[in-house]
Amino acid sequence: MKNILIINGPNLNMLGQREPEKYGSLSLDEIKTYTEKKCKDEALLTWWQSNSESEIIEKLHELCNSSYEGLIINPAAFSHTSIAILDALKILKIPIIEVHLTNVYRREPFRHQMLTAQASSIIMSGLGKDSYYFAVKALLK
Ligand code: DQA
């Protein structure tokens, strides 16, 4: 069983209510239940969400001295703006997968700048509610 942390950034706590035509109708909690059911015998998943850039950075610092073996992160809007989160991700020694529910390259040009993705081994974009499940699968490989 791999011990994996899943970090979700700003506004992802509003999934279900937030632009459902783009992000789907499931809440983050429902996506969590859906994902955990699909990989219950393979990985131990810890879910954490914050709307604050500084809290995300502090969480990433904590990860330096933790037993997590992999990180899945959806930095949400911070993906396009945060050099500070990129720098914090670069400190980590565990594998990182960045996920986006939507295909950001089919969206507004300002979403095409992907700053934090430079720290990840893999980036997945556009898999909707299956994003986290496929990211877990990729981490296990
Ligand atoms: C997102 C894409 C980002 O551009 C956006 O700001 C989000 C969600 C996604 O999962 O598709 O908040 O990361």
Short mmCIF file of C-alpha atoms and ligand atoms in Angstrom, two decimals:
data_model
loop_
_atom_site.label_atom_id
_atom_site.label_comp_id
_atom_site.label_asym_id
_atom_site.label_seq_id
_atom_site.Cartn_x
_atom_site.Cartn_y
_atom_site.Cartn_z
CA MET A 1 0.00 0.00 0.00
CA LYS A 2 1.54 3.30 -1.03
CA ASN A 3 0.98 6.28 1.21
CA ILE A 4 -0.08 9.15 -1.06
CA LEU A 5 -1.03 12.74 -0.28
CA ILE A 6 -3.51 14.55 -2.53
CA ILE A 7 -3.42 18.34 -2.34
CA ASN A 8 -6.15 20.46 -3.88
CA GLY A 9 -5.85 24.21 -4.30
CA PRO A 10 -8.24 27.14 -4.37
CA ASN A 11 -11.92 26.84 -5.27
CA LEU A 12 -11.77 23.06 -5.60
CA ASN A 13 -13.76 22.87 -2.35
CA MET A 14 -16.59 24.35 -4.48
CA LEU A 15 -16.69 21.50 -7.02
CA GLY A 16 -20.26 20.45 -7.67
CA GLN A 17 -21.41 24.07 -7.52
CA ARG A 18 -18.55 25.60 -9.46
CA GLU A 19 -19.08 25.77 -13.27
CA PRO A 20 -20.50 22.21 -13.40
CA GLU A 21 -20.48 22.31 -17.21
CA LYS A 22 -16.67 22.37 -17.01
CA TYR A 23 -15.85 20.57 -13.76
CA GLY A 24 -18.78 18.15 -13.52
CA SER A 25 -21.47 17.75 -10.88
CA LEU A 26 -19.52 15.89 -8.18
CA SER A 27 -18.27 17.65 -5.07
CA LEU A 28 -14.65 17.14 -3.97
CA ASP A 29 -15.90 14.81 -1.25
CA GLU A 30 -17.78 12.75 -3.84
CA ILE A 31 -14.68 12.58 -6.06
CA LYS A 32 -12.75 11.45 -2.98
CA THR A 33 -15.25 8.63 -2.28
CA TYR A 34 -15.29 7.66 -5.99
CA THR A 35 -11.46 7.54 -6.16
CA GLU A 36 -10.99 5.70 -2.87
CA LYS A 37 -13.48 3.03 -3.87
CA LYS A 38 -11.56 2.43 -7.10
CA CYS A 39 -8.13 2.06 -5.48
CA LYS A 40 -8.91 0.93 -1.96
CA ASP A 41 -6.56 -2.08 -1.95
CA GLU A 42 -3.70 -0.30 -3.68
CA ALA A 43 -3.03 2.99 -1.94
CA LEU A 44 -3.65 4.86 1.25
CA LEU A 45 -4.89 8.29 0.20
CA THR A 46 -4.88 11.41 2.36
CA TRP A 47 -6.86 14.35 0.95
CA TRP A 48 -6.11 17.96 1.89
CA GLN A 49 -7.49 21.18 0.40
CA SER A 50 -6.68 24.85 0.94
CA ASN A 51 -7.58 28.13 -0.69
CA SER A 52 -4.42 29.74 0.64
CA GLU A 53 -1.07 29.86 -1.19
CA SER A 54 0.90 30.12 2.06
CA GLU A 55 -0.89 27.14 3.63
CA ILE A 56 -0.11 25.04 0.55
CA ILE A 57 3.57 26.03 0.75
CA GLU A 58 3.68 25.14 4.45
CA LYS A 59 2.02 21.78 3.74
CA LEU A 60 4.68 21.08 1.08
CA HIS A 61 7.44 21.93 3.59
CA GLU A 62 5.91 19.44 6.07
CA LEU A 63 6.13 16.80 3.35
CA CYS A 64 9.95 16.91 3.49
CA ASN A 65 9.81 15.07 6.80
CA SER A 66 6.87 12.76 6.27
CA SER A 67 6.22 9.17 5.31
CA TYR A 68 4.31 10.01 2.14
CA GLU A 69 5.68 8.16 -0.88
CA GLY A 70 4.01 10.24 -3.55
CA LEU A 71 2.17 13.51 -4.10
CA ILE A 72 -0.77 14.27 -6.37
CA ILE A 73 -1.47 17.98 -6.58
CA ASN A 74 -4.08 20.08 -8.31
CA PRO A 75 -2.78 23.59 -7.60
CA ALA A 76 -5.85 25.00 -9.43
CA ALA A 77 -5.36 28.68 -10.36
CA PHE A 78 -1.99 28.77 -8.57
CA SER A 79 -0.69 26.48 -11.35
CA HIS A 80 -0.60 29.51 -13.61
CA THR A 81 0.79 32.08 -11.19
CA SER A 82 2.76 30.67 -8.27
CA ILE A 83 6.55 30.58 -8.51
CA ALA A 84 6.48 30.11 -4.72
CA ILE A 85 4.55 26.82 -4.98
CA LEU A 86 6.85 25.73 -7.84
CA ASP A 87 9.89 26.39 -5.63
CA ALA A 88 8.35 24.47 -2.71
CA LEU A 89 7.54 21.50 -4.98
CA LYS A 90 11.15 21.48 -6.21
CA ILE A 91 12.37 20.77 -2.65
CA LEU A 92 10.52 17.43 -2.55
CA LYS A 93 12.23 14.13 -3.30
CA ILE A 94 9.08 12.03 -3.78
CA PRO A 95 7.35 11.60 -7.17
CA ILE A 96 4.83 14.35 -8.00
CA ILE A 97 1.92 14.23 -10.41
CA GLU A 98 0.05 17.43 -11.24
CA VAL A 99 -3.58 16.95 -12.22
CA HIS A 100 -6.23 19.19 -13.73
CA LEU A 101 -9.82 18.10 -14.09
CA THR A 102 -10.17 20.09 -17.31
CA ASN A 103 -7.92 20.19 -20.35
CA VAL A 104 -6.34 23.56 -19.64
CA TYR A 105 -5.05 23.86 -23.21
CA ARG A 106 -8.63 23.99 -24.50
CA ARG A 107 -9.34 26.93 -22.21
CA GLU A 108 -8.34 30.58 -21.97
CA PRO A 109 -4.74 31.42 -22.99
CA PHE A 110 -3.91 32.62 -19.46
CA ARG A 111 -4.31 29.03 -18.31
CA HIS A 112 -1.68 27.83 -20.80
CA GLN A 113 1.14 29.15 -18.65
CA MET A 114 1.88 26.17 -16.40
CA LEU A 115 4.39 27.22 -13.77
CA THR A 116 4.03 24.53 -11.09
CA ALA A 117 3.95 21.70 -13.66
CA GLN A 118 7.70 22.12 -14.14
CA ALA A 119 8.23 20.34 -10.79
CA SER A 120 6.14 17.26 -11.68
CA SER A 121 7.21 14.07 -13.39
CA ILE A 122 3.79 13.75 -15.00
CA ILE A 123 0.95 16.15 -15.74
CA MET A 124 -2.59 14.96 -16.44
CA SER A 125 -5.18 17.38 -17.73
CA GLY A 126 -8.75 16.72 -18.84
CA LEU A 127 -9.65 13.42 -17.16
CA GLY A 128 -12.46 14.94 -15.08
CA LYS A 129 -13.56 12.91 -12.06
CA ASP A 130 -11.10 10.14 -13.02
CA SER A 131 -8.11 12.50 -12.73
CA TYR A 132 -7.09 11.41 -9.24
CA TYR A 133 -7.71 7.71 -9.92
CA PHE A 134 -5.45 7.70 -12.99
CA ALA A 135 -2.84 9.74 -11.13
CA VAL A 136 -2.79 7.12 -8.34
CA LYS A 137 -2.42 4.39 -10.99
CA ALA A 138 0.47 6.28 -12.59
CA LEU A 139 2.18 6.76 -9.22
CA LEU A 140 1.88 3.05 -8.46
CA LYS A 141 3.59 2.24 -11.78
C1 DQA B 1 -8.05 23.48 -12.74
C2 DQA B 1 -7.74 24.37 -13.92
C3 DQA B 1 -7.31 25.75 -13.47
O1 DQA B 1 -7.05 26.58 -14.59
C4 DQA B 1 -8.40 26.40 -12.65
O2 DQA B 1 -7.98 27.65 -12.16
C5 DQA B 1 -8.88 25.53 -11.55
C6 DQA B 1 -9.07 24.10 -11.80
C7 DQA B 1 -8.60 22.10 -13.17
O3 DQA B 1 -8.62 21.20 -12.34
O4 DQA B 1 -9.02 21.94 -14.32
O5 DQA B 1 -9.21 26.00 -10.47
O6 DQA B 1 -6.85 23.23 -12.02
#
